[in-house]
mmCIF file of C-alpha atoms in Angstrom:
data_model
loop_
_atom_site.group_PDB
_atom_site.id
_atom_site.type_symbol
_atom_site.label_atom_id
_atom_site.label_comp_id
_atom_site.label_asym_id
_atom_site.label_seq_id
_atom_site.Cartn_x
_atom_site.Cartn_y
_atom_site.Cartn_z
ATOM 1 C CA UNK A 1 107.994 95.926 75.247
ATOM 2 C CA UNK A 2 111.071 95.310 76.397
ATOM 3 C CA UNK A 3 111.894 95.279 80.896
ATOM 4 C CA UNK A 4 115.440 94.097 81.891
ATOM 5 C CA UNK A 5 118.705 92.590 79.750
ATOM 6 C CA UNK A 6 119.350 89.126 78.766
ATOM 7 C CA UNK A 7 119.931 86.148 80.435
ATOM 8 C CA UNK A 8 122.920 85.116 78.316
ATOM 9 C CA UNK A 9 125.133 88.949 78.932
ATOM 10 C CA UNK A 10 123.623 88.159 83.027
ATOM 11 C CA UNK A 11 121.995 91.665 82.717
ATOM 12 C CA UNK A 12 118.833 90.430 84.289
ATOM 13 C CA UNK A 13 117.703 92.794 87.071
ATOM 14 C CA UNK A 14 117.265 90.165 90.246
ATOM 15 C CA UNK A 15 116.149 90.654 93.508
ATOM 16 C CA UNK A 16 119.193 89.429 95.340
ATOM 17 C CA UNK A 17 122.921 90.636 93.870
ATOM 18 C CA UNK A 18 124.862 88.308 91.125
ATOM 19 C CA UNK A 19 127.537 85.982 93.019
ATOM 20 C CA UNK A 20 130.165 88.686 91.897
ATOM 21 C CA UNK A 21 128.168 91.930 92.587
ATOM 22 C CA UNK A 22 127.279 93.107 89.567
ATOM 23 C CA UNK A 23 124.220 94.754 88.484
ATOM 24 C CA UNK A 24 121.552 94.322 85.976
ATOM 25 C CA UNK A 25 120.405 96.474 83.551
ATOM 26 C CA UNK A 26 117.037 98.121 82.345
ATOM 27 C CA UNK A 27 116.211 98.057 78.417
ATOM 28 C CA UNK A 28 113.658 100.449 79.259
ATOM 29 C CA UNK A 29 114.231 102.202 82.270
ATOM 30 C CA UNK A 30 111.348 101.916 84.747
ATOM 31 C CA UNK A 31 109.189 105.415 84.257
ATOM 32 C CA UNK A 32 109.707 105.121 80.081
ATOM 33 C CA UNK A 33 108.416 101.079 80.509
ATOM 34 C CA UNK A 34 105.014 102.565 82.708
ATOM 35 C CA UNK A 35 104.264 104.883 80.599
ATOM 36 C CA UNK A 36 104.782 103.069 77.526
ATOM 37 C CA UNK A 37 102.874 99.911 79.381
ATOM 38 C CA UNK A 38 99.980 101.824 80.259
ATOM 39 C CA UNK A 39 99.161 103.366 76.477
ATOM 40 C CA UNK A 40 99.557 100.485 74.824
ATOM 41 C CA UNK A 41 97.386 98.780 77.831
ATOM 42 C CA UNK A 42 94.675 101.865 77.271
ATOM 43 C CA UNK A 43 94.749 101.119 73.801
ATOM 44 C CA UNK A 44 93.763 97.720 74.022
ATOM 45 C CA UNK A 45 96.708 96.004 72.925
ATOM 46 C CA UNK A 46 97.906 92.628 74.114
ATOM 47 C CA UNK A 47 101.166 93.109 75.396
ATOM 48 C CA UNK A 48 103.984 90.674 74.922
ATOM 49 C CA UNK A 49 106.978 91.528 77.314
ATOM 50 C CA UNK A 50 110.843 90.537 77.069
ATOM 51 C CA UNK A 51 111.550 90.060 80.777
ATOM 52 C CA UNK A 52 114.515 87.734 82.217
ATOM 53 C CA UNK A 53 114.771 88.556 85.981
ATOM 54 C CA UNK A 54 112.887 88.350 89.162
ATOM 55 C CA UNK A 55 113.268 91.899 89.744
ATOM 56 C CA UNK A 56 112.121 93.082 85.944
ATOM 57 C CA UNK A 57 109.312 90.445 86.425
ATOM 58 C CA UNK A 58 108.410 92.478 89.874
ATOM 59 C CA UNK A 59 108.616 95.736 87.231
ATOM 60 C CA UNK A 60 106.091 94.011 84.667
ATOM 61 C CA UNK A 61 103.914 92.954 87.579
ATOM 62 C CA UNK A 62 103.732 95.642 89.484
ATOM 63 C CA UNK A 63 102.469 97.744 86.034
ATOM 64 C CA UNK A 64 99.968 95.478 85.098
ATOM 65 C CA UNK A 65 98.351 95.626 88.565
ATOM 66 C CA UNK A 66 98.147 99.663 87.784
ATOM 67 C CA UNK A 67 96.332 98.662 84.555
ATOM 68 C CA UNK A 68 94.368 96.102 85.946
ATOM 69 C CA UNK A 69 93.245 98.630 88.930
ATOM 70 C CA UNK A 70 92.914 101.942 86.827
ATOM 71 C CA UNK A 71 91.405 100.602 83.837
ATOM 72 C CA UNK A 72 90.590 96.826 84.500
ATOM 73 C CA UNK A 73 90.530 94.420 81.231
ATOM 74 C CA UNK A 74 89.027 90.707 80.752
ATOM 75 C CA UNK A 75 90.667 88.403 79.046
ATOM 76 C CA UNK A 76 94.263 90.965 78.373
ATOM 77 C CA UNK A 77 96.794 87.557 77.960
ATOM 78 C CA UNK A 78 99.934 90.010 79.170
ATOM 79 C CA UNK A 79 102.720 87.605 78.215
ATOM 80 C CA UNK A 80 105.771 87.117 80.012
ATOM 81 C CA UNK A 81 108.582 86.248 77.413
ATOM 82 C CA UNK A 82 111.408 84.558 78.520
ATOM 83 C CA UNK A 83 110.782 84.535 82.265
ATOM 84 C CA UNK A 84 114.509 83.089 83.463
ATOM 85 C CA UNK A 85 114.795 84.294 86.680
ATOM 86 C CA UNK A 86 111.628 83.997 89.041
ATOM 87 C CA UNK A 87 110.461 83.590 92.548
ATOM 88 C CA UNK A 88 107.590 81.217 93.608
ATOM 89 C CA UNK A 89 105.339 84.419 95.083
ATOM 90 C CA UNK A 90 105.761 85.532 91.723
ATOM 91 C CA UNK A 91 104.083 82.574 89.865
ATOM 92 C CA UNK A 92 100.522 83.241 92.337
ATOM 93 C CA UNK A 93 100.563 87.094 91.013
ATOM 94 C CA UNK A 94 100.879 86.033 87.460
ATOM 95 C CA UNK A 95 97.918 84.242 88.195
ATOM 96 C CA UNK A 96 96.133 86.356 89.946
ATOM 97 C CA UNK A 97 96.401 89.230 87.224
ATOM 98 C CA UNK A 98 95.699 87.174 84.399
ATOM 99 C CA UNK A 99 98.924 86.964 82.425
ATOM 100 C CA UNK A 100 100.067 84.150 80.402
ATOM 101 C CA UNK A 101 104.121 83.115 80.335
ATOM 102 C CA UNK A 102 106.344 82.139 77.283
ATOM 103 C CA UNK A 103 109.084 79.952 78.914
ATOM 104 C CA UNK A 104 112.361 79.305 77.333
ATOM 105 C CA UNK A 105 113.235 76.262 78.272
ATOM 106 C CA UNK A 106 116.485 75.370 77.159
ATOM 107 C CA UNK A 107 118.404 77.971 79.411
ATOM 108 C CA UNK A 108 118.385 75.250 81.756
ATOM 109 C CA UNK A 109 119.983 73.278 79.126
ATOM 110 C CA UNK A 110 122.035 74.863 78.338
ATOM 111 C CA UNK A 111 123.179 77.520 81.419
ATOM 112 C CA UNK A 112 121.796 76.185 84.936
ATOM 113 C CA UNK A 113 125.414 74.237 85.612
ATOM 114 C CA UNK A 114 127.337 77.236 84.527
ATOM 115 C CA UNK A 115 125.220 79.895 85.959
ATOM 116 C CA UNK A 116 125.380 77.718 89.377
ATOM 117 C CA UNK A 117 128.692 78.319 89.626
ATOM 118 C CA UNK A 118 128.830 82.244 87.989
ATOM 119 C CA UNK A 119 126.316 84.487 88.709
ATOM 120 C CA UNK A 120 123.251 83.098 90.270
ATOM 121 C CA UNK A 121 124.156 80.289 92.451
ATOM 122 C CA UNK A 122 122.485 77.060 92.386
ATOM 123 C CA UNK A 123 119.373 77.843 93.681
ATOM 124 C CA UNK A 124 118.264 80.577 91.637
ATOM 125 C CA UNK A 125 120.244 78.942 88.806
ATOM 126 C CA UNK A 126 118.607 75.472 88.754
ATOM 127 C CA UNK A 127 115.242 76.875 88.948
ATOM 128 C CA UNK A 128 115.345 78.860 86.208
ATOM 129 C CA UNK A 129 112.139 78.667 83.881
ATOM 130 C CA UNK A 130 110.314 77.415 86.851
ATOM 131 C CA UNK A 131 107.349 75.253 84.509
ATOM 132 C CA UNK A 132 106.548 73.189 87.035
ATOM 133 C CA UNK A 133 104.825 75.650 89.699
ATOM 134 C CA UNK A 134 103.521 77.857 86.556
ATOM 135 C CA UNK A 135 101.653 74.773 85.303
ATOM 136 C CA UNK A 136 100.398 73.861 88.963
ATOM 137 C CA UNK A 137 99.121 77.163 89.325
ATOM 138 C CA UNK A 138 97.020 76.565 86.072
ATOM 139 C CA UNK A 139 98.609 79.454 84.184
ATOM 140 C CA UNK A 140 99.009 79.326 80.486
ATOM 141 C CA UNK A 141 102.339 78.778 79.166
ATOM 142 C CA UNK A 142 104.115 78.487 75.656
ATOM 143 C CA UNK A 143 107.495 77.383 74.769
ATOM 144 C CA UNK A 144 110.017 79.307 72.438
ATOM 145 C CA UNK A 145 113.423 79.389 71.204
ATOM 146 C CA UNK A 146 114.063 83.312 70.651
ATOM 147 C CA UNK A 147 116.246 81.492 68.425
ATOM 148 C CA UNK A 148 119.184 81.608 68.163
ATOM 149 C CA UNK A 149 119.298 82.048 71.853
ATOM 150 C CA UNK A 150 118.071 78.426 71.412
ATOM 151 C CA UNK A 151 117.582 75.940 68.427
ATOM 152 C CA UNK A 152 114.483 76.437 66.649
ATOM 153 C CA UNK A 153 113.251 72.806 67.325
ATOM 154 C CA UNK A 154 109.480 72.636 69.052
ATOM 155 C CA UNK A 155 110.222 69.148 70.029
ATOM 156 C CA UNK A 156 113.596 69.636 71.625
ATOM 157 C CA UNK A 157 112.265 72.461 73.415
ATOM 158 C CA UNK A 158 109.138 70.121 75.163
ATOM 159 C CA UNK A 159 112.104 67.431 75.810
ATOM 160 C CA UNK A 160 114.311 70.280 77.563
ATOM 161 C CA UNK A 161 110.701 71.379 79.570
ATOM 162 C CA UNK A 162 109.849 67.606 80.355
ATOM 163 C CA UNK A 163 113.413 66.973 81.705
ATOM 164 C CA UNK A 164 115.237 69.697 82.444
ATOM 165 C CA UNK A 165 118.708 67.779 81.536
ATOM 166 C CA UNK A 166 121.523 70.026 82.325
ATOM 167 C CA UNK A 167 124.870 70.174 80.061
ATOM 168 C CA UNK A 168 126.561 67.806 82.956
ATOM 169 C CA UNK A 169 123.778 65.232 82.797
ATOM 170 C CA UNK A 170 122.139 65.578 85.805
ATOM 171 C CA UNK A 171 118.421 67.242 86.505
ATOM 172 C CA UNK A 172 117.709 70.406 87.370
ATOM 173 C CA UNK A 173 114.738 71.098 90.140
ATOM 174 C CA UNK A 174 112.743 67.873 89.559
ATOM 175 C CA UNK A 175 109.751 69.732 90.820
ATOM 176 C CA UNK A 176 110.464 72.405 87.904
ATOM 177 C CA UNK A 177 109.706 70.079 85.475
ATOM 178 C CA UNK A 178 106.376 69.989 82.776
ATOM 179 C CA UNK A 179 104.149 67.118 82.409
ATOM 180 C CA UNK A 180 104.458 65.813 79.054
ATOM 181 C CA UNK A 181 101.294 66.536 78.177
ATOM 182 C CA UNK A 182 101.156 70.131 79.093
ATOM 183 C CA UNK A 183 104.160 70.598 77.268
ATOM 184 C CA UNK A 184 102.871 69.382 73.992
ATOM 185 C CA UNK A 185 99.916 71.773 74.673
ATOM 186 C CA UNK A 186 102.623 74.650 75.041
ATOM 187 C CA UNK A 187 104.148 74.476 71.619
ATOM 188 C CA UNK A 188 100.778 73.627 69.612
ATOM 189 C CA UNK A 189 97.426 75.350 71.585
ATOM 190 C CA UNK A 190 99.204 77.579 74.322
ATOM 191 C CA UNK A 191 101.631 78.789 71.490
ATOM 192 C CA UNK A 192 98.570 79.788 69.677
ATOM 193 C CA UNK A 193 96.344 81.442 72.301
ATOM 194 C CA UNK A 194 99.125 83.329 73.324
ATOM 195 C CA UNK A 195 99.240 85.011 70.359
ATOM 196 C CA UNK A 196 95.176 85.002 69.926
ATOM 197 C CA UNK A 197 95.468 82.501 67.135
ATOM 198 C CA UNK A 198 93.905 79.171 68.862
ATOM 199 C CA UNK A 199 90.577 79.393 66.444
ATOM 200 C CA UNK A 200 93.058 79.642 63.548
ATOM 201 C CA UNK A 201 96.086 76.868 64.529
ATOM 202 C CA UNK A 202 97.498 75.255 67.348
ATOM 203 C CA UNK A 203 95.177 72.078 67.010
ATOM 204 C CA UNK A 204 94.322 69.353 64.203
ATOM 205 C CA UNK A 205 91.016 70.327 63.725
ATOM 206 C CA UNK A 206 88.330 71.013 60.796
ATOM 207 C CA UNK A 207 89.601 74.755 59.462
ATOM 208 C CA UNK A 208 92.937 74.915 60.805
#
């Protein structure tokens, strides 16, 4: 399913205005996304959702606790794709509702000097993609490209998660960064068990 617009047009929906006070938009605007979220959640399906701002991640939350309350599933892996623009109370939800984030790492790359200046400021802007608190919290979390919003390198995209170089040189949000090791994880195991594949790949193991 699809929540708010892309990161690279800034048509995120965010909690707090863009820098020149424009507005997001909605792919799916919010009573078509419920009710499209809620029969694919009756059905069973997992659900993997393109969401980019804080306030479409509020949207995408905010359904799945409906699901999780009307009709409560184990082990559902709702994945947050994307996941730009967050807020730190946001990360503890995810947890708490059991859903599983696919981080892009290379806006930060790639936008977080740029974006510091247009758009989002530097706060919101240099803690884009926010790794660091999602792995803390003990949530799973993959790594793509969505190339060719991104190059379609695994590697590159762990280096860009481990060290959150910006386009000027400097680092963006220290504390945003991913251990090396759980980085590896996200592009080999977490890539697979987000898309229910970890007993067929994502490890070097017997049968893989």
């Amino acid at each position: 399913l699809f929540a708010d617009g892309a990161i690279y047009s800034q048509a995120m929906q965010v909690r707090e205005p863009y820098l020149d006070g424009h507005a997001g938009e909605w792919i799916m605007q919010p009573e078509v996304f419920a009710q499209a979220f809620q029969t694919y959640w009756d059905a069973g399906y997992q659900i993997h959702i393109h969401v980019c701002g804080d306030a479409g991640l509020d949207m995408v939350l905010d359904n799945l606790e409906v699901g999780m309350r009307r009709h409560p599933r184990f082990d559902h892996r709702t994945v947050a794709v994307h996941f730009a623009v967050s807020r730190a109370d946001q990360v503890g939800r995810i947890r708490r509702l059991g859903a599983i984030v696919s981080g892009n790492p290379y806006y930060v790359t790639a936008l977080a000097d740029k974006y510091g200046e247009q758009g989002l400021g530097p706060e919101r802007a240099d803690n884009m993609v926010r790794l660091g608190d999602v792995e803390r919290a003990g949530i799973s979390y993959s790594l793509h490209s969505d190339m060719p919003m991104a190059p379609g390198q695994p590697l590159f995209l762990m280096h860009c998660a481990v060290n959150r170089v910006t386009s000027s040189g400097r680092v963006a949000a220290p504390d945003q960064r991913a251990s090396r090791l759980d980085a590896l994880k996200a592009i080999t195991l977490e890539a697979a068990y987000s898309l229910r594949l970890e007993n067929e790949m994502g490890s070097i193991s017997p049968g893989k």
